[in-house]
Amino acid sequence: MTLLQTLKNSQVMDNEIQELMVPHERVAHVQLKNPLDHALLVLIKSGYTAIPVLDTDYKVCGQIGKAQILDSILGIERMEMERLHDYKVEDVMTTKVPRLNKDETFGKALMLSINHPFVCIEDDDKAFIGLMTRRSILALIHRYFSKS
Ligand code: 4BW
């Protein structure tokens, strides 16, 4: 049996994503109207490459990463550091961010994680409740195969 068949036939695909989620209290994030220097500070302090962008109602609006910020201040001859305070997160972020409802199955999160390092998890009102990371997905699969 192939790995994919084993996964499909096993209960691992039925696990609800909430069980594996990094809860919102432990997720570094920024808000739409934050200046870029604040976003860069959060990214550097947290150590993450990219983090979610939320609005004031805690809804997911996009994601922002160090590379995007650095690209946005790249001038022709120098890094234009003054732009860090002039631009806001919403000017630079990408709105392409994978998201799933909290009651979706692990299988869907697994599929999204092929192309995305994290997936934002939302409740029924579309409020952000946490992240599903590639790490938590791989850890579950590893646990499953270590047992069998
Ligand atoms: O600060 C860190 N702590 C730990 N425990 N692991 C870290 C840290 N920074 C990076 N890592 C490891 C993780 O295994 O490097 C991987 C890639 O990190 P990234 O993408 O490029 O910053 C991490 O893999 P992961 O846990 O599967 O996380 C995938 C991506 O999800 C991260 C980051 O963009 C996002 N992320 C994860 N936890 C987060 C978070 N964003 C905000 N807050 C969190 N708590």
CSV table of C-alpha atoms and ligand atoms in Angstrom, one decimal:
chain,number,residue,atom,x,y,z
A,1,MET,CA,0.0,0.0,0.0
A,2,THR,CA,1.3,3.5,-0.8
A,3,LEU,CA,1.8,6.2,1.8
A,4,LEU,CA,-1.2,8.1,0.3
A,5,GLN,CA,-3.4,5.1,0.4
A,6,THR,CA,-2.4,4.4,4.0
A,7,LEU,CA,-3.2,8.0,5.0
A,8,LYS,CA,-6.6,7.9,3.2
A,9,ASN,CA,-7.6,4.7,4.9
A,10,SER,CA,-6.5,5.8,8.3
A,11,GLN,CA,-8.2,8.0,10.9
A,12,VAL,CA,-5.5,10.5,10.7
A,13,MET,CA,-7.3,12.3,7.8
A,14,ASP,CA,-10.4,12.7,10.0
A,15,ASN,CA,-8.7,14.5,12.8
A,16,GLU,CA,-10.2,17.9,13.3
A,17,ILE,CA,-7.7,20.7,12.8
A,18,GLN,CA,-8.6,22.4,16.1
A,19,GLU,CA,-6.7,19.7,17.9
A,20,LEU,CA,-3.5,20.5,16.1
A,21,MET,CA,-3.8,24.3,16.0
A,22,VAL,CA,-1.4,26.8,17.5
A,23,PRO,CA,-4.0,29.0,19.4
A,24,HIS,CA,-4.2,32.7,18.6
A,25,GLU,CA,-2.7,33.7,22.0
A,26,ARG,CA,0.6,32.2,20.8
A,27,VAL,CA,0.5,33.6,17.3
A,28,ALA,CA,2.6,36.6,16.4
A,29,HIS,CA,0.5,38.9,14.2
A,30,VAL,CA,0.2,42.5,13.1
A,31,GLN,CA,-2.7,44.8,12.1
A,32,LEU,CA,-3.6,46.5,8.8
A,33,LYS,CA,-2.8,50.0,10.0
A,34,ASN,CA,0.5,49.2,11.8
A,35,PRO,CA,3.5,51.0,10.3
A,36,LEU,CA,6.1,48.8,8.6
A,37,ASP,CA,8.7,49.4,11.2
A,38,HIS,CA,6.4,47.9,13.8
A,39,ALA,CA,5.8,44.9,11.5
A,40,LEU,CA,9.5,44.4,11.0
A,41,LEU,CA,10.1,44.6,14.8
A,42,VAL,CA,7.4,41.9,15.4
A,43,LEU,CA,8.9,39.7,12.7
A,44,ILE,CA,12.5,40.0,13.9
A,45,LYS,CA,11.5,39.5,17.6
A,46,SER,CA,9.3,36.5,16.9
A,47,GLY,CA,11.9,35.0,14.6
A,48,TYR,CA,9.2,34.1,12.0
A,49,THR,CA,9.6,34.6,8.2
A,50,ALA,CA,5.9,35.6,7.7
A,51,ILE,CA,2.9,36.2,10.0
A,52,PRO,CA,-0.8,36.8,9.6
A,53,VAL,CA,-2.3,40.3,9.3
A,54,LEU,CA,-5.6,40.9,11.2
A,55,ASP,CA,-8.1,43.8,11.3
A,56,THR,CA,-9.5,45.3,14.5
A,57,ASP,CA,-12.3,42.6,14.5
A,58,TYR,CA,-9.6,39.9,14.5
A,59,LYS,CA,-10.5,38.9,11.0
A,60,VAL,CA,-7.7,37.6,8.7
A,61,CYS,CA,-6.8,40.1,6.0
A,62,GLY,CA,-3.5,38.7,4.6
A,63,GLN,CA,0.1,37.9,5.6
A,64,ILE,CA,3.3,39.9,5.6
A,65,GLY,CA,6.9,38.7,5.6
A,66,LYS,CA,10.4,40.1,6.0
A,67,ALA,CA,11.2,39.7,2.3
A,68,GLN,CA,8.1,41.8,1.3
A,69,ILE,CA,9.1,44.6,3.7
A,70,LEU,CA,12.7,44.7,2.6
A,71,ASP,CA,11.5,44.7,-1.1
A,72,SER,CA,9.2,47.6,-0.4
A,73,ILE,CA,12.0,49.9,0.9
A,74,LEU,CA,14.5,49.0,-1.8
A,75,GLY,CA,15.4,52.1,-3.7
A,76,ILE,CA,17.6,52.4,-6.8
A,77,GLU,CA,20.8,53.0,-4.8
A,78,ARG,CA,20.0,52.3,-1.2
A,79,MET,CA,17.5,51.0,1.3
A,80,GLU,CA,15.1,53.8,1.9
A,81,MET,CA,14.6,53.3,5.6
A,82,GLU,CA,12.4,56.3,6.1
A,83,ARG,CA,9.7,54.5,4.1
A,84,LEU,CA,9.4,52.0,7.0
A,85,HIS,CA,7.5,54.6,8.9
A,86,ASP,CA,5.6,56.0,6.0
A,87,TYR,CA,4.1,52.8,4.7
A,88,LYS,CA,1.5,50.7,6.5
A,89,VAL,CA,1.2,46.9,6.6
A,90,GLU,CA,-1.9,47.1,4.3
A,91,ASP,CA,0.3,48.8,1.6
A,92,VAL,CA,2.7,45.9,1.4
A,93,MET,CA,1.0,42.7,2.6
A,94,THR,CA,-0.3,40.0,0.3
A,95,THR,CA,-4.0,39.2,0.6
A,96,LYS,CA,-3.4,35.7,-0.6
A,97,VAL,CA,-3.5,33.7,2.6
A,98,PRO,CA,-4.8,30.1,3.0
A,99,ARG,CA,-7.6,29.8,5.5
A,100,LEU,CA,-9.9,27.0,6.8
A,101,ASN,CA,-12.9,26.8,9.1
A,102,LYS,CA,-12.2,25.2,12.5
A,103,ASP,CA,-14.4,22.2,11.7
A,104,GLU,CA,-12.6,21.2,8.5
A,105,THR,CA,-10.8,17.9,8.5
A,106,PHE,CA,-7.1,17.4,8.7
A,107,GLY,CA,-7.0,16.2,5.1
A,108,LYS,CA,-7.8,19.7,3.8
A,109,ALA,CA,-5.1,21.3,5.9
A,110,LEU,CA,-2.7,18.7,4.7
A,111,MET,CA,-3.4,19.6,1.1
A,112,LEU,CA,-3.0,23.3,1.7
A,113,SER,CA,0.2,22.8,3.6
A,114,ILE,CA,1.9,21.5,0.4
A,115,ASN,CA,2.1,25.0,-0.9
A,116,HIS,CA,1.8,27.1,2.3
A,117,PRO,CA,3.9,27.0,5.5
A,118,PHE,CA,0.8,27.9,7.6
A,119,VAL,CA,-3.0,28.0,7.3
A,120,CYS,CA,-5.2,30.4,9.2
A,121,ILE,CA,-8.0,28.8,11.2
A,122,GLU,CA,-11.3,30.8,11.5
A,123,ASP,CA,-14.5,30.3,13.6
A,124,ASP,CA,-18.0,30.4,12.1
A,125,ASP,CA,-17.9,34.2,12.3
A,126,LYS,CA,-14.7,34.3,10.3
A,127,ALA,CA,-12.7,35.5,13.3
A,128,PHE,CA,-9.1,34.2,13.6
A,129,ILE,CA,-8.6,31.5,16.2
A,130,GLY,CA,-5.2,30.1,15.4
A,131,LEU,CA,-2.7,28.7,12.9
A,132,MET,CA,-2.2,25.2,11.5
A,133,THR,CA,1.5,24.9,10.7
A,134,ARG,CA,3.4,22.5,8.5
A,135,ARG,CA,5.3,21.4,11.7
A,136,SER,CA,2.0,20.3,13.5
A,137,ILE,CA,0.9,18.5,10.3
A,138,LEU,CA,4.2,16.6,9.9
A,139,ALA,CA,4.3,15.9,13.7
A,140,LEU,CA,0.8,14.2,13.5
A,141,ILE,CA,1.8,12.1,10.5
A,142,HIS,CA,5.1,11.1,12.2
A,143,ARG,CA,3.2,10.1,15.4
A,144,TYR,CA,0.8,8.0,13.3
A,145,PHE,CA,3.6,6.2,11.5
A,146,SER,CA,5.6,5.7,14.6
A,147,LYS,CA,2.7,3.8,16.2
A,148,SER,CA,1.9,1.6,13.3
B,1,4BW,O1,10.5,31.0,16.9
B,1,4BW,C1,10.4,29.9,16.5
B,1,4BW,N1,10.1,28.9,17.4
B,1,4BW,C2,10.0,27.6,17.0
B,1,4BW,N2,9.7,26.6,17.9
B,1,4BW,N3,10.2,27.1,15.7
B,1,4BW,C3,10.5,28.1,14.8
B,1,4BW,C4,10.6,29.4,15.2
B,1,4BW,N4,10.9,30.1,14.0
B,1,4BW,C5,11.0,29.2,13.0
B,1,4BW,N5,10.8,28.0,13.5
B,1,4BW,C6,10.9,26.7,12.7
B,1,4BW,C7,9.5,26.0,12.7
B,1,4BW,O2,9.7,24.6,12.5
B,1,4BW,O3,11.2,27.1,11.3
B,1,4BW,C8,10.0,26.7,10.5
B,1,4BW,C9,9.8,27.7,9.5
B,1,4BW,O4,9.4,29.0,10.1
B,1,4BW,P1,8.9,30.2,9.3
B,1,4BW,O5,7.4,29.8,8.9
B,1,4BW,O6,9.6,30.3,7.9
B,1,4BW,O7,9.0,31.4,10.1
B,1,4BW,C10,8.8,26.6,11.5
B,1,4BW,O8,7.9,25.7,10.9
B,1,4BW,P2,6.3,25.8,11.3
B,1,4BW,O9,6.2,25.7,12.8
B,1,4BW,O10,5.7,24.7,10.5
B,1,4BW,O11,5.8,27.2,10.9
B,1,4BW,C11,5.5,27.5,9.5
B,1,4BW,C12,5.3,29.0,9.4
B,1,4BW,O12,4.1,29.4,10.1
B,1,4BW,C13,6.4,29.8,9.9
B,1,4BW,C14,5.7,31.1,10.2
B,1,4BW,O13,5.5,31.8,9.0
B,1,4BW,C15,4.3,30.6,10.7
B,1,4BW,N6,4.3,30.5,12.2
B,1,4BW,C16,4.5,29.4,12.9
B,1,4BW,N7,4.3,29.6,14.2
B,1,4BW,C17,3.9,30.9,14.3
B,1,4BW,C18,3.9,31.5,13.0
B,1,4BW,N8,3.6,32.8,12.8
B,1,4BW,C19,3.2,33.5,13.9
B,1,4BW,N9,3.2,33.1,15.2
B,1,4BW,C20,3.5,31.8,15.4
B,1,4BW,N10,3.5,31.3,16.7
